[in-house]
PDB file of C-alpha atoms in Angstrom:
ATOM      1  CA  MET A 171     -16.028  -9.873 -28.402  1.00 62.00           C
ATOM      2  CA  HIS A 172     -13.524 -12.226 -26.505  1.00 69.00           C
ATOM      3  CA  ASP A 173     -13.939 -14.466 -23.462  1.00 76.00           C
ATOM      4  CA  MET A 174     -11.213 -14.685 -20.957  1.00 82.00           C
ATOM      5  CA  LYS A 175     -10.237 -18.207 -19.889  1.00 87.00           C
ATOM      6  CA  VAL A 176     -10.340 -18.892 -16.190  1.00 87.00           C
ATOM      7  CA  LEU A 177      -7.023 -20.220 -14.881  1.00 82.00           C
ATOM      8  CA  HIS A 178      -8.090 -20.898 -11.190  1.00 86.00           C
ATOM      9  CA  ILE A 179     -10.873 -20.435  -9.056  1.00 88.00           C
ATOM     10  CA  ILE A 180     -10.063 -19.547  -5.279  1.00 86.00           C
ATOM     11  CA  ARG A 181     -12.792 -21.267  -3.092  1.00 85.00           C
ATOM     12  CA  ASN A 182     -13.610 -20.812   0.495  1.00 85.00           C
ATOM     13  CA  VAL A 183     -12.621 -17.133   0.761  1.00 87.00           C
ATOM     14  CA  ALA A 184     -13.513 -15.305   4.071  1.00 89.00           C
ATOM     15  CA  SER A 185     -16.424 -12.964   3.642  1.00 90.00           C
ATOM     16  CA  ASN A 186     -15.386  -9.748   1.928  1.00 87.00           C
ATOM     17  CA  ARG A 187     -18.403  -7.266   1.248  1.00 87.00           C
ATOM     18  CA  GLU A 188     -16.046  -4.520  -0.035  1.00 86.00           C
ATOM     19  CA  GLY A 189     -14.008  -6.935  -2.348  1.00 88.00           C
ATOM     20  CA  LEU A 190     -10.950  -6.164  -0.802  1.00 92.00           C
ATOM     21  CA  CYS A 191      -7.902  -7.514  -2.827  1.00 95.00           C
ATOM     22  CA  ALA A 192      -4.664  -6.297  -4.321  1.00 97.00           C
ATOM     23  CA  LEU A 193      -2.671  -7.930  -7.238  1.00 96.00           C
ATOM     24  CA  SER A 194       1.138  -7.527  -7.765  1.00 94.00           C
ATOM     25  CA  SER A 195       2.007  -6.369 -11.125  1.00 86.00           C
ATOM     26  CA  ASN A 196       5.563  -7.838 -10.924  1.00 91.00           C
ATOM     27  CA  SER A 197       6.122 -10.707 -13.520  1.00 90.00           C
ATOM     28  CA  ASP A 198       8.551 -12.357 -11.161  1.00 93.00           C
ATOM     29  CA  ASN A 199       6.766 -11.896  -7.858  1.00 93.00           C
ATOM     30  CA  SER A 200       3.074 -12.264  -8.934  1.00 94.00           C
ATOM     31  CA  TYR A 201       0.880 -12.393  -6.014  1.00 96.00           C
ATOM     32  CA  LEU A 202      -2.741 -11.848  -5.075  1.00 96.00           C
ATOM     33  CA  ALA A 203      -3.811 -10.769  -1.417  1.00 97.00           C
ATOM     34  CA  TYR A 204      -7.442 -10.978   0.132  1.00 95.00           C
ATOM     35  CA  LEU A 205      -9.024 -11.363   3.334  1.00 93.00           C
ATOM     36  CA  GLY A 206      -7.586 -14.498   5.180  1.00 92.00           C
ATOM     37  CA  SER A 207     -10.413 -13.837   7.723  1.00 91.00           C
ATOM     38  CA  SER A 208     -13.571 -11.471   8.123  1.00 89.00           C
ATOM     39  CA  LEU A 209     -12.943 -11.143  11.865  1.00 91.00           C
ATOM     40  CA  THR A 210      -9.342 -10.406  12.120  1.00 92.00           C
ATOM     41  CA  GLY A 211      -6.698  -8.619  10.136  1.00 93.00           C
ATOM     42  CA  GLN A 212      -5.173 -11.560   8.189  1.00 95.00           C
ATOM     43  CA  ALA A 213      -4.216 -11.220   4.657  1.00 96.00           C
ATOM     44  CA  GLN A 214      -4.055 -14.461   2.514  1.00 96.00           C
ATOM     45  CA  VAL A 215      -1.201 -14.481  -0.154  1.00 97.00           C
ATOM     46  CA  PHE A 216      -1.745 -16.396  -3.217  1.00 96.00           C
ATOM     47  CA  ASP A 217       0.969 -17.182  -5.657  1.00 95.00           C
ATOM     48  CA  THR A 218      -0.534 -16.325  -9.129  1.00 93.00           C
ATOM     49  CA  LEU A 219       2.340 -17.844 -11.006  1.00 93.00           C
ATOM     50  CA  ASN A 220       2.125 -21.336  -9.561  1.00 93.00           C
ATOM     51  CA  LEU A 221      -1.472 -20.880  -8.732  1.00 93.00           C
ATOM     52  CA  LYS A 222      -1.259 -22.097  -5.084  1.00 93.00           C
ATOM     53  CA  PRO A 223      -1.848 -20.381  -1.774  1.00 92.00           C
ATOM     54  CA  GLY A 224       1.069 -18.760  -0.068  1.00 92.00           C
ATOM     55  CA  ILE A 225       1.316 -17.366   3.390  1.00 96.00           C
ATOM     56  CA  ILE A 226      -1.178 -15.988   5.755  1.00 96.00           C
ATOM     57  CA  ILE A 227       0.085 -12.650   7.336  1.00 97.00           C
ATOM     58  CA  SER A 228      -1.523 -11.794  10.432  1.00 96.00           C
ATOM     59  CA  ALA A 229      -1.102  -8.136  10.151  1.00 95.00           C
ATOM     60  CA  HIS A 230      -3.863  -6.699  12.666  1.00 95.00           C
ATOM     61  CA  GLU A 231      -6.382  -7.683  15.233  1.00 93.00           C
ATOM     62  CA  SER A 232      -9.377  -6.172  13.446  1.00 92.00           C
ATOM     63  CA  PRO A 233     -10.391  -6.753   9.862  1.00 92.00           C
ATOM     64  CA  LEU A 234      -8.515  -5.288   7.198  1.00 94.00           C
ATOM     65  CA  ALA A 235      -9.621  -1.860   5.707  1.00 92.00           C
ATOM     66  CA  ALA A 236      -6.900  -1.473   2.763  1.00 95.00           C
ATOM     67  CA  ILE A 237      -4.159  -3.464   1.314  1.00 97.00           C
ATOM     68  CA  ALA A 238      -1.544  -2.791  -1.452  1.00 98.00           C
ATOM     69  CA  PHE A 239       1.605  -4.361  -3.008  1.00 98.00           C
ATOM     70  CA  ASP A 240       4.834  -2.488  -3.741  1.00 96.00           C
ATOM     71  CA  MET A 241       6.105  -2.673  -7.454  1.00 95.00           C
ATOM     72  CA  SER A 242       8.324  -5.609  -6.786  1.00 95.00           C
ATOM     73  CA  GLY A 243       5.792  -7.465  -5.211  1.00 96.00           C
ATOM     74  CA  THR A 244       8.006  -8.271  -2.292  1.00 96.00           C
ATOM     75  CA  LYS A 245       6.094  -5.979   0.378  1.00 97.00           C
ATOM     76  CA  LEU A 246       2.438  -5.811   1.324  1.00 98.00           C
ATOM     77  CA  ALA A 247       0.958  -2.720   3.053  1.00 97.00           C
ATOM     78  CA  THR A 248      -2.137  -3.372   5.366  1.00 96.00           C
ATOM     79  CA  THR A 249      -4.656  -1.252   7.497  1.00 94.00           C
ATOM     80  CA  SER A 250      -7.502  -2.372   9.622  1.00 90.00           C
ATOM     81  CA  ASN A 251     -10.790  -0.763  10.063  1.00 85.00           C
ATOM     82  CA  LYS A 252     -10.400  -0.163  13.545  1.00 82.00           C
ATOM     83  CA  GLU A 253      -7.116   1.580  13.766  1.00 74.00           C
ATOM     84  CA  THR A 254      -4.914   4.222  11.968  1.00 78.00           C
ATOM     85  CA  VAL A 255      -1.817   2.055  12.059  1.00 89.00           C
ATOM     86  CA  ILE A 256      -0.298   0.871   8.770  1.00 94.00           C
ATOM     87  CA  ARG A 257       2.014  -2.140   8.657  1.00 96.00           C
ATOM     88  CA  VAL A 258       4.287  -3.363   5.682  1.00 97.00           C
ATOM     89  CA  HIS A 259       5.107  -6.876   5.791  1.00 97.00           C
ATOM     90  CA  SER A 260       7.490  -9.051   3.624  1.00 96.00           C
ATOM     91  CA  VAL A 261       5.593 -11.348   1.190  1.00 96.00           C
ATOM     92  CA  VAL A 262       8.347 -13.927   1.313  1.00 93.00           C
ATOM     93  CA  ASP A 263       8.103 -14.779   5.070  1.00 95.00           C
ATOM     94  CA  GLY A 264       5.357 -12.297   6.518  1.00 96.00           C
ATOM     95  CA  THR A 265       7.538 -10.305   8.898  1.00 96.00           C
ATOM     96  CA  ARG A 266       6.766  -6.863   9.649  1.00 96.00           C
ATOM     97  CA  VAL A 267       9.315  -4.537   8.085  1.00 95.00           C
ATOM     98  CA  PHE A 268       7.742  -1.055   8.930  1.00 95.00           C
ATOM     99  CA  GLU A 269       4.890   0.031  11.080  1.00 93.00           C
ATOM    100  CA  PHE A 270       3.499   3.740  10.966  1.00 89.00           C
ATOM    101  CA  ARG A 271       0.590   5.559  12.531  1.00 82.00           C
ATOM    102  CA  ARG A 272      -1.399   7.954  10.434  1.00 70.00           C
ATOM    103  CA  GLY A 273      -2.468  10.344  13.343  1.00 59.00           C
ATOM    104  CA  LEU A 274      -2.820  10.166  17.165  1.00 51.00           C
ATOM    105  CA  ARG A 275      -6.541  10.456  17.343  1.00 52.00           C
ATOM    106  CA  ARG A 276      -9.086   7.944  15.591  1.00 51.00           C
ATOM    107  CA  HIS A 277     -12.046  10.208  16.336  1.00 53.00           C
ATOM    108  CA  ILE A 278     -11.814  13.642  14.497  1.00 54.00           C
ATOM    109  CA  GLU A 279     -13.828  16.668  14.187  1.00 58.00           C
ATOM    110  CA  THR A 280     -13.822  18.607  11.057  1.00 57.00           C
ATOM    111  CA  SER A 281     -15.740  21.752  10.336  1.00 58.00           C
ATOM    112  CA  ARG A 282     -18.795  19.927   8.859  1.00 61.00           C
ATOM    113  CA  GLU A 283     -18.760  16.690  11.001  1.00 66.00           C
ATOM    114  CA  LYS A 284     -17.434  14.149  13.519  1.00 66.00           C
ATOM    115  CA  LEU A 285     -15.451  11.299  11.859  1.00 65.00           C
ATOM    116  CA  VAL A 286     -13.939   8.161  12.818  1.00 70.00           C
ATOM    117  CA  ALA A 287     -10.912   8.083  10.965  1.00 74.00           C
ATOM    118  CA  THR A 288     -10.660   5.147   8.454  1.00 81.00           C
ATOM    119  CA  ILE A 289      -7.812   4.731   5.940  1.00 87.00           C
ATOM    120  CA  TYR A 290      -9.212   3.705   2.546  1.00 87.00           C
ATOM    121  CA  SER A 291      -6.412   3.500   0.201  1.00 92.00           C
ATOM    122  CA  LEU A 292      -2.708   2.767   0.218  1.00 95.00           C
ATOM    123  CA  ALA A 293      -0.232   3.165  -2.486  1.00 96.00           C
ATOM    124  CA  PHE A 294       3.528   2.630  -2.876  1.00 96.00           C
ATOM    125  CA  SER A 295       5.669   4.877  -5.161  1.00 95.00           C
ATOM    126  CA  PRO A 296       7.365   3.243  -8.014  1.00 92.00           C
ATOM    127  CA  ASP A 297      10.740   3.155  -6.327  1.00 90.00           C
ATOM    128  CA  PRO A 298       9.083   1.855  -3.203  1.00 85.00           C
ATOM    129  CA  MET A 299      10.772   4.505  -1.058  1.00 92.00           C
ATOM    130  CA  PHE A 300       7.100   5.937  -0.120  1.00 94.00           C
ATOM    131  CA  LEU A 301       3.855   4.923   0.844  1.00 95.00           C
ATOM    132  CA  ALA A 302       0.728   7.163   0.724  1.00 94.00           C
ATOM    133  CA  ALA A 303      -2.335   6.497   2.750  1.00 92.00           C
ATOM    134  CA  SER A 304      -5.689   8.261   2.259  1.00 90.00           C
ATOM    135  CA  SER A 305      -8.523   8.411   4.674  1.00 83.00           C
ATOM    136  CA  ASN A 306     -12.023  10.136   5.190  1.00 80.00           C
ATOM    137  CA  THR A 307     -10.361  12.958   7.151  1.00 77.00           C
ATOM    138  CA  GLU A 308      -9.653  14.930   4.129  1.00 78.00           C
ATOM    139  CA  THR A 309      -5.842  14.101   4.441  1.00 81.00           C
ATOM    140  CA  ILE A 310      -3.332  12.003   2.537  1.00 88.00           C
ATOM    141  CA  HIS A 311      -0.240  11.014   4.640  1.00 88.00           C
ATOM    142  CA  ILE A 312       3.029  10.039   2.830  1.00 92.00           C
ATOM    143  CA  PHE A 313       5.457   7.712   4.685  1.00 92.00           C
ATOM    144  CA  ARG A 314       8.913   7.058   3.830  1.00 93.00           C
ATOM    145  CA  LEU A 315      10.119   3.588   3.680  1.00 91.00           C
ATOM    146  CA  VAL A 316      13.807   3.740   4.877  1.00 82.00           C
ATOM    147  CA  ASN A 317      15.162   2.101   7.907  1.00 72.00           C
ATOM    148  CA  PRO A 318      16.513   4.636  10.420  1.00 59.00           C
ATOM    149  CA  LYS A 319      19.729   2.996  10.686  1.00 58.00           C
ATOM    150  CA  GLU A 320      20.153   3.408   6.871  1.00 54.00           C
ATOM    151  CA  LYS A 321      21.345   6.926   5.654  1.00 48.00           C
ATOM    152  CA  ALA A 322      19.277   7.906   2.581  1.00 49.00           C
ATOM    153  CA  PRO A 323      20.824   9.214  -0.338  1.00 54.00           C
ATOM    154  CA  GLU A 324      20.191  12.600  -1.563  1.00 55.00           C
ATOM    155  CA  GLU A 325      17.761  11.441  -4.119  1.00 55.00           C
ATOM    156  CA  ALA A 326      15.576   9.378  -1.586  1.00 59.00           C
ATOM    157  CA  THR A 327      14.731  12.668   0.338  1.00 65.00           C
ATOM    158  CA  TRP A 328      11.806  14.818  -0.370  1.00 63.00           C
ATOM    159  CA  MET A 329      13.844  17.643  -1.946  1.00 67.00           C
ATOM    160  CA  GLY A 330      15.773  15.271  -3.875  1.00 70.00           C
ATOM    161  CA  TYR A 331      12.406  13.760  -5.238  1.00 67.00           C
ATOM    162  CA  PHE A 332      11.038  17.121  -6.067  1.00 63.00           C
ATOM    163  CA  GLY A 333      14.394  18.227  -7.534  1.00 67.00           C
ATOM    164  CA  ARG A 334      14.305  15.242  -9.837  1.00 68.00           C
ATOM    165  CA  LYS A 335      10.817  15.767 -10.931  1.00 65.00           C
ATOM    166  CA  LEU A 336      11.393  19.591 -11.406  1.00 62.00           C
ATOM    167  CA  SER A 337      14.574  18.786 -13.730  1.00 62.00           C
ATOM    168  CA  ASP A 338      12.451  16.175 -15.524  1.00 64.00           C
ATOM    169  CA  VAL A 339       9.965  18.873 -16.766  1.00 59.00           C
ATOM    170  CA  ALA A 340      12.485  21.735 -17.088  1.00 56.00           C
ATOM    171  CA  HIS A 341      13.037  20.726 -20.775  1.00 54.00           C
ATOM    172  CA  TYR A 342       9.403  21.874 -21.316  1.00 56.00           C
ATOM    173  CA  LEU A 343       9.949  25.236 -20.288  1.00 51.00           C
ATOM    174  CA  PRO A 344      11.135  28.026 -22.696  1.00 48.00           C
ATOM    175  CA  LYS A 345      14.580  28.510 -23.046  1.00 47.00           C
ATOM    176  CA  GLN A 346      16.283  31.758 -21.821  1.00 47.00           C
ATOM    177  CA  THR A 347      17.179  34.316 -24.480  1.00 45.00           C
ATOM    178  CA  SER A 348      19.420  37.169 -24.530  1.00 44.00           C
ATOM    179  CA  GLU A 349      19.326  40.359 -26.708  1.00 44.00           C
TER     180      GLU A 349
END
């Protein structure tokens, strides 16, 4: 059995009952994001390479419900517990680069119950072209992270994405034979 060495302890963290945090897995941009406030939607970004606090991103008016980094560690997606808006911020300067709405209504009636829509999970695709959000409404929403002014290449479209994935697995299919 091995003990891990503690490199740093972050003190005076906002109350965080759900243990909400996200860690960037990029070796050049390694950050930890956690609640900057238990009353508002602030995300504190901590530089794990230099072991020092980074910026505070004021993302929402209400407390955060979910946060996630993209693979490059340069973007942070957030959503709050009182709205169905998802925002993506630059980790470098905190500017908002994208904003999406999960749906128009916050209160939803399913066949089984009445729900207050809450987003519980955010995840970026590896190429950070897409952001997925799952909620308690039995839905998963996928958003494309492309500026409307930029024309997306064919492989960045859904058809291009699925075409690539289909061609990746095509070599597993049996070869056509002729008699």
